[in-house]
Amino acid sequence: MNTLGIISEFNPFHNGHKYLLDKAKKELKPDLAISIMSGDFVQRGEAAIMDKFSRARVAINCGFDLVIEMPGFVTLQSAEFFAEKSVHILNKMDIDYIVFGIENINPDEFLKASQIIIENESKVDSLIQKLLASGLSYPKAHSEALLGFVCKDYLSANNILALEYMRALHRTNSKIKAYPIMRIKTKNEDKKINDKNFASSTAIRNNLNKDVKNLMPDSSYKELIDFSTEYKSFDYDYIYKIFKYKILIEKSPMSNILGYEEGIDNYLSKIARISNSYDNFLDKATSLRYTKSRIKRLVINYILAYTLDLNDYDLSFINILAYNKKAAENFKNLNKNIDIVINKSDLKKLNNSDLLVYKKIIEASNLYSLVIGREIDYDFRHNNRPI
């Protein structure tokens, strides 16, 4: 069975995502197209614009056969770990191709440049450590170090994440083949809408007060409208109050939380005491050393008690968010090395560490539900039949 996997957020699913999938399916002709998708919180430490089930439904309606959830503790980490754990899951599923978007350079150039970096990994790491010691943030130090080996066009956030997929494939001695596809019309970092049919997810989220219908497949736009009509928008000040309670009143330890660095708890405590809003807190906390995304990830990790030991777990299950009949017919081919969870009854198959990860998945969903005004334990009430 020929399968392709795409690691995604779909926040929201737009025409660029559809282009990537359609091109990959046309060229690779897979029997199954699978997406590992972030849950209700995404890698920048923000809540998704629509919940995971809405976004997963869109993905199936737009051509995917199966959408599985990336656990939140994986999503809310650096690009390096985000990529490595995602590839680990794809390896267990015996995926044939990992497909991802790149920009500024063509696929052959990207693959050659990535190989150069991988071959010089020890030199790159040494340069990064020197730059970190000088006070640069990790993303900045990483980019500066790479400039000694690749051209500037290679260095975009989109391509750096793609590089991490390549490094993860190399480190795990994966049989999966990388299949980069060049983005068209827009770049991942674009914040403005510059084309009538294509825009980045960021640009769409930043311009919801304008007409964005032509930038998204019809099913994605409909889900967005339906979701925003039914539920409240995500209130970050609500989250900030929980954070302040935990760090200032409960004084819950932070040292074992993912993303922690020695002294950052005292640093954030002082800022939280004088900041009355989340935006103000983030503005004060962001520095050359601590990026805004890193602070936002740490806040959610702290609230959800995502601890360092989670990184040591060998995930051996997938939580299915949406699927079609073709995927259902092929589940037996996917669960040779990994357990499949569709309904609550499937939990009896899981070992203790997987059960803990699943519990964390539900806690993240419930936090999201609390803020948007949705019933708790929605995951267990959600209708999870083939689409």
Tab-separated table of C-alpha atoms in Angstrom:
chain	number	residue	atom	x	y	z
A	1	MET	CA	0.000	0.000	0.000
A	2	ASN	CA	1.386	3.387	-1.040
A	3	THR	CA	0.800	6.126	1.567
A	4	LEU	CA	1.722	9.754	1.987
A	5	GLY	CA	1.757	11.786	5.175
A	6	ILE	CA	1.497	15.541	5.670
A	7	ILE	CA	2.180	17.163	9.050
A	8	SER	CA	-0.219	20.050	9.456
A	9	GLU	CA	-2.128	22.623	11.445
A	10	PHE	CA	-4.726	23.668	8.849
A	11	ASN	CA	-5.372	26.831	10.823
A	12	PRO	CA	-7.450	27.260	8.696
A	13	PHE	CA	-7.300	24.912	5.693
A	14	HIS	CA	-6.786	27.156	2.633
A	15	ASN	CA	-6.276	26.880	-1.102
A	16	GLY	CA	-2.518	26.500	-0.672
A	17	HIS	CA	-3.081	23.374	1.417
A	18	LYS	CA	-5.420	22.034	-1.273
A	19	TYR	CA	-2.798	22.729	-3.938
A	20	LEU	CA	-0.126	20.871	-1.920
A	21	LEU	CA	-2.358	17.828	-1.408
A	22	ASP	CA	-3.664	17.706	-4.977
A	23	LYS	CA	-0.169	17.994	-6.461
A	24	ALA	CA	1.183	15.305	-4.141
A	25	LYS	CA	-1.681	12.936	-4.957
A	26	LYS	CA	-1.305	13.522	-8.689
A	27	GLU	CA	2.438	12.853	-8.655
A	28	LEU	CA	2.681	10.092	-6.018
A	29	LYS	CA	-0.674	8.381	-6.626
A	30	PRO	CA	-1.080	7.173	-3.019
A	31	ASP	CA	-3.632	4.638	-1.848
A	32	LEU	CA	-4.077	6.733	1.312
A	33	ALA	CA	-3.396	10.389	2.094
A	34	ILE	CA	-2.878	10.890	5.828
A	35	SER	CA	-2.412	14.012	7.900
A	36	ILE	CA	-0.981	14.313	11.396
A	37	MET	CA	-2.670	17.500	12.573
A	38	SER	CA	-2.175	19.656	15.651
A	39	GLY	CA	-5.074	19.520	18.087
A	40	ASP	CA	-6.779	22.549	19.599
A	41	PHE	CA	-3.468	24.331	20.271
A	42	VAL	CA	-0.837	24.986	17.620
A	43	GLN	CA	2.933	25.299	17.645
A	44	ARG	CA	3.046	29.049	18.216
A	45	GLY	CA	1.355	28.488	21.577
A	46	GLU	CA	-2.003	29.745	20.348
A	47	ALA	CA	-5.480	28.250	20.198
A	48	ALA	CA	-6.549	27.044	16.775
A	49	ILE	CA	-9.088	29.232	14.980
A	50	MET	CA	-11.426	26.214	14.806
A	51	ASP	CA	-11.408	23.104	16.950
A	52	LYS	CA	-9.580	19.969	15.834
A	53	PHE	CA	-12.713	18.127	14.714
A	54	SER	CA	-13.866	20.962	12.460
A	55	ARG	CA	-10.453	21.247	10.831
A	56	ALA	CA	-10.187	17.469	10.445
A	57	ARG	CA	-13.594	17.308	8.727
A	58	VAL	CA	-12.437	19.949	6.276
A	59	ALA	CA	-9.273	17.969	5.525
A	60	ILE	CA	-11.310	14.850	4.702
A	61	ASN	CA	-13.741	16.826	2.546
A	62	CYS	CA	-10.782	18.320	0.685
A	63	GLY	CA	-9.088	15.046	-0.196
A	64	PHE	CA	-7.403	13.441	2.808
A	65	ASP	CA	-8.451	9.933	3.822
A	66	LEU	CA	-7.358	10.022	7.457
A	67	VAL	CA	-6.559	12.756	9.992
A	68	ILE	CA	-4.884	11.858	13.269
A	69	GLU	CA	-4.141	14.120	16.207
A	70	MET	CA	-0.681	15.213	17.155
A	71	PRO	CA	-0.600	15.195	20.987
A	72	GLY	CA	-0.391	18.681	22.453
A	73	PHE	CA	2.897	18.122	24.250
A	74	VAL	CA	4.472	17.431	20.836
A	75	THR	CA	2.850	20.428	19.166
A	76	LEU	CA	3.860	22.875	21.905
A	77	GLN	CA	7.598	22.431	21.537
A	78	SER	CA	10.398	23.623	19.305
A	79	ALA	CA	10.403	22.815	15.596
A	80	GLU	CA	13.119	20.209	16.156
A	81	PHE	CA	11.112	18.111	18.604
A	82	PHE	CA	7.829	18.804	16.788
A	83	ALA	CA	9.347	17.290	13.650
A	84	GLU	CA	11.109	14.377	15.318
A	85	LYS	CA	8.086	13.090	17.223
A	86	SER	CA	5.864	13.511	14.153
A	87	VAL	CA	8.281	11.504	12.021
A	88	HIS	CA	8.423	8.900	14.811
A	89	ILE	CA	4.656	8.422	14.455
A	90	LEU	CA	4.850	8.274	10.655
A	91	ASN	CA	7.618	5.673	10.919
A	92	LYS	CA	5.386	3.471	13.069
A	93	MET	CA	2.611	3.802	10.508
A	94	ASP	CA	4.945	2.667	7.684
A	95	ILE	CA	4.261	5.801	5.635
A	96	ASP	CA	6.020	5.856	2.259
A	97	TYR	CA	6.286	9.626	1.673
A	98	ILE	CA	6.329	12.709	3.851
A	99	VAL	CA	5.120	15.711	1.861
A	100	PHE	CA	5.765	19.307	2.923
A	101	GLY	CA	5.836	22.774	1.451
A	102	ILE	CA	8.975	24.824	0.852
A	103	GLU	CA	9.539	28.334	-0.465
A	104	ASN	CA	12.124	30.535	-2.225
A	105	ILE	CA	14.066	27.593	-3.741
A	106	ASN	CA	13.084	24.571	-5.831
A	107	PRO	CA	12.816	21.050	-4.354
A	108	ASP	CA	16.143	19.784	-5.752
A	109	GLU	CA	18.013	22.786	-4.341
A	110	PHE	CA	16.283	22.347	-1.012
A	111	LEU	CA	17.210	18.667	-0.789
A	112	LYS	CA	20.845	19.369	-1.688
A	113	ALA	CA	21.125	22.225	0.817
A	114	SER	CA	19.507	20.118	3.541
A	115	GLN	CA	21.980	17.302	2.922
A	116	ILE	CA	24.880	19.755	3.307
A	117	ILE	CA	23.514	20.876	6.668
A	118	ILE	CA	22.980	17.291	7.841
A	119	GLU	CA	26.551	16.369	6.841
A	120	ASN	CA	27.871	19.344	8.819
A	121	GLU	CA	25.520	18.958	11.786
A	122	SER	CA	28.250	18.973	14.450
A	123	LYS	CA	29.708	22.223	13.071
A	124	VAL	CA	26.251	23.819	12.938
A	125	ASP	CA	25.525	22.767	16.534
A	126	SER	CA	28.861	24.186	17.718
A	127	LEU	CA	28.105	27.529	16.061
A	128	ILE	CA	24.618	27.579	17.599
A	129	GLN	CA	26.032	27.097	21.105
A	130	LYS	CA	28.467	29.982	20.630
A	131	LEU	CA	25.687	32.265	19.391
A	132	LEU	CA	23.384	31.241	22.249
A	133	ALA	CA	26.158	32.114	24.688
A	134	SER	CA	26.257	35.583	23.145
A	135	GLY	CA	22.595	36.076	24.136
A	136	LEU	CA	20.727	35.278	20.917
A	137	SER	CA	17.458	33.350	20.978
A	138	TYR	CA	17.620	29.807	19.612
A	139	PRO	CA	15.758	30.594	16.342
A	140	LYS	CA	18.084	33.526	15.638
A	141	ALA	CA	21.208	31.555	16.560
A	142	HIS	CA	20.047	28.664	14.373
A	143	SER	CA	19.529	30.899	11.344
A	144	GLU	CA	22.885	32.641	11.820
A	145	ALA	CA	24.685	29.304	12.073
A	146	LEU	CA	23.057	27.944	8.912
A	147	LEU	CA	24.179	30.946	6.875
A	148	GLY	CA	27.659	29.468	6.834
A	149	PHE	CA	26.411	26.521	4.813
A	150	VAL	CA	23.395	27.610	2.734
A	151	CYS	CA	22.164	30.687	0.899
A	152	LYS	CA	19.901	33.248	2.551
A	153	ASP	CA	16.925	32.193	0.380
A	154	TYR	CA	16.905	28.899	2.268
A	155	LEU	CA	16.327	30.616	5.604
A	156	SER	CA	12.609	31.012	6.197
A	157	ALA	CA	10.580	29.635	9.096
A	158	ASN	CA	8.775	27.388	6.621
A	159	ASN	CA	12.021	25.923	5.261
A	160	ILE	CA	13.585	25.550	8.711
A	161	LEU	CA	10.662	23.361	9.759
A	162	ALA	CA	11.082	21.376	6.524
A	163	LEU	CA	14.767	20.975	7.378
A	164	GLU	CA	13.781	19.549	10.755
A	165	TYR	CA	11.704	16.915	8.964
A	166	MET	CA	14.783	16.017	6.916
A	167	ARG	CA	16.962	15.821	10.030
A	168	ALA	CA	14.372	13.681	11.794
A	169	LEU	CA	14.264	11.263	8.861
A	170	HIS	CA	18.062	11.038	8.976
A	171	ARG	CA	18.297	10.590	12.756
A	172	THR	CA	15.695	7.824	12.819
A	173	ASN	CA	17.182	6.051	9.793
A	174	SER	CA	13.703	6.301	8.296
A	175	LYS	CA	12.606	4.549	5.128
A	176	ILE	CA	10.185	7.401	4.441
A	177	LYS	CA	11.033	9.478	1.372
A	178	ALA	CA	10.912	13.264	1.637
A	179	TYR	CA	8.804	14.934	-1.052
A	180	PRO	CA	9.049	18.751	-0.906
A	181	ILE	CA	6.659	20.833	-3.007
A	182	MET	CA	7.224	24.510	-3.681
A	183	ARG	CA	4.544	26.891	-2.424
A	184	ILE	CA	2.853	29.124	-4.972
A	185	LYS	CA	1.706	32.746	-4.790
A	186	THR	CA	2.376	33.261	-1.054
A	187	LYS	CA	4.902	32.613	1.694
A	188	ASN	CA	4.155	31.074	5.061
A	189	GLU	CA	5.131	34.266	6.904
A	190	ASP	CA	2.926	36.604	4.843
A	191	LYS	CA	0.621	38.621	7.078
A	192	LYS	CA	-1.196	40.457	4.301
A	193	ILE	CA	-3.433	39.144	1.529
A	194	ASN	CA	-1.625	39.762	-1.748
A	195	ASP	CA	-3.521	37.454	-4.119
A	196	LYS	CA	-7.225	36.974	-4.773
A	197	ASN	CA	-7.081	33.161	-4.416
A	198	PHE	CA	-4.062	32.355	-2.229
A	199	ALA	CA	-2.996	33.543	1.202
A	200	SER	CA	-1.144	32.109	4.180
A	201	SER	CA	-3.045	30.913	7.230
A	202	THR	CA	-1.604	33.867	9.147
A	203	ALA	CA	-2.872	36.342	6.576
A	204	ILE	CA	-6.342	34.786	6.640
A	205	ARG	CA	-6.513	34.885	10.453
A	206	ASN	CA	-5.339	38.491	10.447
A	207	ASN	CA	-8.002	39.548	7.940
A	208	LEU	CA	-11.166	37.786	9.057
A	209	ASN	CA	-12.964	41.129	8.980
A	210	LYS	CA	-12.505	41.068	5.184
A	211	ASP	CA	-13.836	38.704	2.541
A	212	VAL	CA	-11.638	35.587	2.758
A	213	LYS	CA	-14.060	33.179	1.074
A	214	ASN	CA	-12.086	32.914	-2.180
A	215	LEU	CA	-8.931	31.980	-0.257
A	216	MET	CA	-10.367	28.744	1.132
A	217	PRO	CA	-12.205	25.670	-0.160
A	218	ASP	CA	-15.964	26.017	0.340
A	219	SER	CA	-16.074	23.378	3.098
A	220	SER	CA	-13.342	25.167	5.057
A	221	TYR	CA	-15.062	28.536	4.826
A	222	LYS	CA	-18.396	27.009	5.875
A	223	GLU	CA	-16.839	25.287	8.907
A	224	LEU	CA	-15.173	28.551	9.896
A	225	ILE	CA	-18.441	30.478	9.746
A	226	ASP	CA	-20.391	27.741	11.542
A	227	PHE	CA	-17.808	27.411	14.291
A	228	SER	CA	-17.478	31.150	14.907
A	229	THR	CA	-21.272	31.438	15.028
A	230	GLU	CA	-21.728	28.599	17.516
A	231	TYR	CA	-18.864	29.328	19.920
A	232	LYS	CA	-17.165	32.296	21.556
A	233	SER	CA	-13.831	33.470	20.227
A	234	PHE	CA	-10.867	32.305	22.253
A	235	ASP	CA	-10.217	34.644	25.200
A	236	TYR	CA	-6.501	34.730	25.983
A	237	ASP	CA	-7.041	36.826	29.084
A	238	TYR	CA	-9.036	33.864	30.468
A	239	ILE	CA	-5.948	31.698	29.911
A	240	TYR	CA	-3.746	34.367	31.447
A	241	LYS	CA	-5.799	34.382	34.638
A	242	ILE	CA	-5.300	30.629	34.991
A	243	PHE	CA	-1.569	31.114	34.424
A	244	LYS	CA	-1.366	33.883	37.017
A	245	TYR	CA	-3.230	31.780	39.557
A	246	LYS	CA	-0.845	28.869	39.067
A	247	ILE	CA	2.369	30.880	39.166
A	248	LEU	CA	1.502	33.589	41.721
A	249	ILE	CA	-1.023	31.966	44.075
A	250	GLU	CA	-0.706	28.201	43.753
A	251	LYS	CA	3.042	28.629	43.069
A	252	SER	CA	3.082	25.375	41.123
A	253	PRO	CA	6.680	24.388	40.221
A	254	MET	CA	7.717	25.077	36.644
A	255	SER	CA	11.114	23.387	36.598
A	256	ASN	CA	9.786	20.103	35.180
A	257	ILE	CA	7.628	21.741	32.483
A	258	LEU	CA	8.469	21.437	28.780
A	259	GLY	CA	10.197	24.590	27.583
A	260	TYR	CA	11.507	25.527	31.025
A	261	GLU	CA	14.883	27.197	31.417
A	262	GLU	CA	16.493	27.926	34.764
A	263	GLY	CA	15.310	31.270	36.106
A	264	ILE	CA	12.461	31.764	33.646
A	265	ASP	CA	9.852	31.076	36.363
A	266	ASN	CA	11.109	33.964	38.500
A	267	TYR	CA	11.364	36.151	35.410
A	268	LEU	CA	7.762	35.451	34.389
A	269	SER	CA	6.447	35.770	37.958
A	270	LYS	CA	7.782	39.309	38.239
A	271	ILE	CA	6.229	40.303	34.908
A	272	ALA	CA	2.889	38.646	35.719
A	273	ARG	CA	2.605	40.706	38.939
A	274	ILE	CA	2.658	43.974	37.005
A	275	SER	CA	0.788	42.938	33.831
A	276	ASN	CA	-3.006	43.030	33.790
A	277	SER	CA	-3.526	41.630	30.308
A	278	TYR	CA	-2.050	38.737	28.350
A	279	ASP	CA	-0.883	40.993	25.520
A	280	ASN	CA	0.875	43.281	27.970
A	281	PHE	CA	2.474	40.296	29.693
A	282	LEU	CA	3.763	38.916	26.379
A	283	ASP	CA	5.143	42.279	25.282
A	284	LYS	CA	7.082	42.624	28.543
A	285	ALA	CA	8.262	38.999	28.606
A	286	THR	CA	9.470	38.816	24.990
A	287	SER	CA	13.176	39.530	24.604
A	288	LEU	CA	16.191	38.683	22.481
A	289	ARG	CA	16.533	35.501	24.558
A	290	TYR	CA	12.852	34.548	24.858
A	291	THR	CA	10.732	34.706	21.702
A	292	LYS	CA	7.013	35.399	21.976
A	293	SER	CA	6.173	31.940	20.611
A	294	ARG	CA	8.364	30.307	23.241
A	295	ILE	CA	6.643	32.216	26.045
A	296	LYS	CA	3.189	31.355	24.688
A	297	ARG	CA	4.089	27.665	24.422
A	298	LEU	CA	5.429	27.649	27.975
A	299	VAL	CA	2.241	29.260	29.316
A	300	ILE	CA	0.052	26.500	27.808
A	301	ASN	CA	2.497	23.743	28.772
A	302	TYR	CA	2.473	25.028	32.352
A	303	ILE	CA	-1.317	25.202	32.565
A	304	LEU	CA	-1.705	21.706	31.092
A	305	ALA	CA	1.193	20.279	33.158
A	306	TYR	CA	3.098	19.003	30.134
A	307	THR	CA	6.152	17.627	31.914
A	308	LEU	CA	9.586	16.645	30.621
A	309	ASP	CA	8.981	12.927	31.112
A	310	LEU	CA	6.386	12.990	28.318
A	311	ASN	CA	9.261	13.296	25.848
A	312	ASP	CA	10.539	9.875	26.918
A	313	TYR	CA	7.327	8.053	26.056
A	314	ASP	CA	7.384	5.803	23.016
A	315	LEU	CA	3.995	6.655	21.543
A	316	SER	CA	2.322	3.536	20.206
A	317	PHE	CA	-1.178	4.778	19.398
A	318	ILE	CA	-2.886	7.287	17.141
A	319	ASN	CA	-5.995	9.263	18.029
A	320	ILE	CA	-8.182	9.504	14.937
A	321	LEU	CA	-10.039	12.773	14.411
A	322	ALA	CA	-11.688	12.046	11.053
A	323	TYR	CA	-11.577	9.430	8.321
A	324	ASN	CA	-13.399	8.196	5.245
A	325	LYS	CA	-14.546	4.718	4.198
A	326	LYS	CA	-11.346	4.041	2.273
A	327	ALA	CA	-9.293	4.646	5.423
A	328	ALA	CA	-11.617	2.432	7.470
A	329	GLU	CA	-11.077	-0.397	5.011
A	330	ASN	CA	-7.311	-0.089	5.481
A	331	PHE	CA	-7.083	0.211	9.269
A	332	LYS	CA	-5.823	-3.369	9.456
A	333	ASN	CA	-2.806	-2.351	7.356
A	334	LEU	CA	-2.017	0.609	9.616
A	335	ASN	CA	-2.218	-0.958	13.071
A	336	LYS	CA	0.610	-3.486	12.787
A	337	ASN	CA	2.953	-1.334	14.899
A	338	ILE	CA	0.503	1.119	16.415
A	339	ASP	CA	-2.893	1.032	18.130
A	340	ILE	CA	-5.822	2.963	16.692
A	341	VAL	CA	-8.163	4.964	18.925
A	342	ILE	CA	-11.451	6.037	17.385
A	343	ASN	CA	-13.885	5.643	20.263
A	344	LYS	CA	-13.623	5.456	24.049
A	345	SER	CA	-13.875	1.662	23.940
A	346	ASP	CA	-10.522	1.541	22.118
A	347	LEU	CA	-8.717	2.828	25.223
A	348	LYS	CA	-8.596	-0.655	26.719
A	349	LYS	CA	-5.886	-1.508	24.171
A	350	LEU	CA	-3.490	1.180	25.437
A	351	ASN	CA	-0.592	0.746	27.837
A	352	ASN	CA	-0.154	3.034	30.859
A	353	SER	CA	2.034	5.641	29.162
A	354	ASP	CA	-0.282	5.875	26.150
A	355	LEU	CA	-3.273	6.213	28.480
A	356	LEU	CA	-1.533	9.131	30.187
A	357	VAL	CA	-0.898	10.807	26.829
A	358	TYR	CA	-4.543	10.286	25.877
A	359	LYS	CA	-5.610	11.819	29.203
A	360	LYS	CA	-3.479	14.853	28.345
A	361	ILE	CA	-5.189	15.051	24.933
A	362	ILE	CA	-8.584	15.222	26.652
A	363	GLU	CA	-7.373	17.834	29.150
A	364	ALA	CA	-6.219	20.085	26.302
A	365	SER	CA	-9.585	19.704	24.573
A	366	ASN	CA	-11.368	20.535	27.813
A	367	LEU	CA	-9.280	23.670	28.357
A	368	TYR	CA	-10.186	24.792	24.838
A	369	SER	CA	-13.850	23.982	25.516
A	370	LEU	CA	-13.874	25.990	28.764
A	371	VAL	CA	-12.671	29.108	26.962
A	372	ILE	CA	-15.008	28.899	23.943
A	373	GLY	CA	-18.074	27.897	25.968
A	374	ARG	CA	-18.405	24.291	24.808
A	375	GLU	CA	-19.394	21.276	26.926
A	376	ILE	CA	-16.598	19.423	28.713
A	377	ASP	CA	-15.478	15.994	27.422
A	378	TYR	CA	-16.656	16.858	23.925
A	379	ASP	CA	-14.238	14.265	22.533
A	380	PHE	CA	-16.393	11.474	23.964
A	381	ARG	CA	-19.632	12.941	22.598
A	382	HIS	CA	-18.284	13.752	19.151
A	383	ASN	CA	-19.688	11.587	16.367
A	384	ASN	CA	-16.669	9.800	14.947
A	385	ARG	CA	-18.033	7.866	11.968
A	386	PRO	CA	-16.629	7.827	8.404
A	387	ILE	CA	-17.135	11.036	6.461
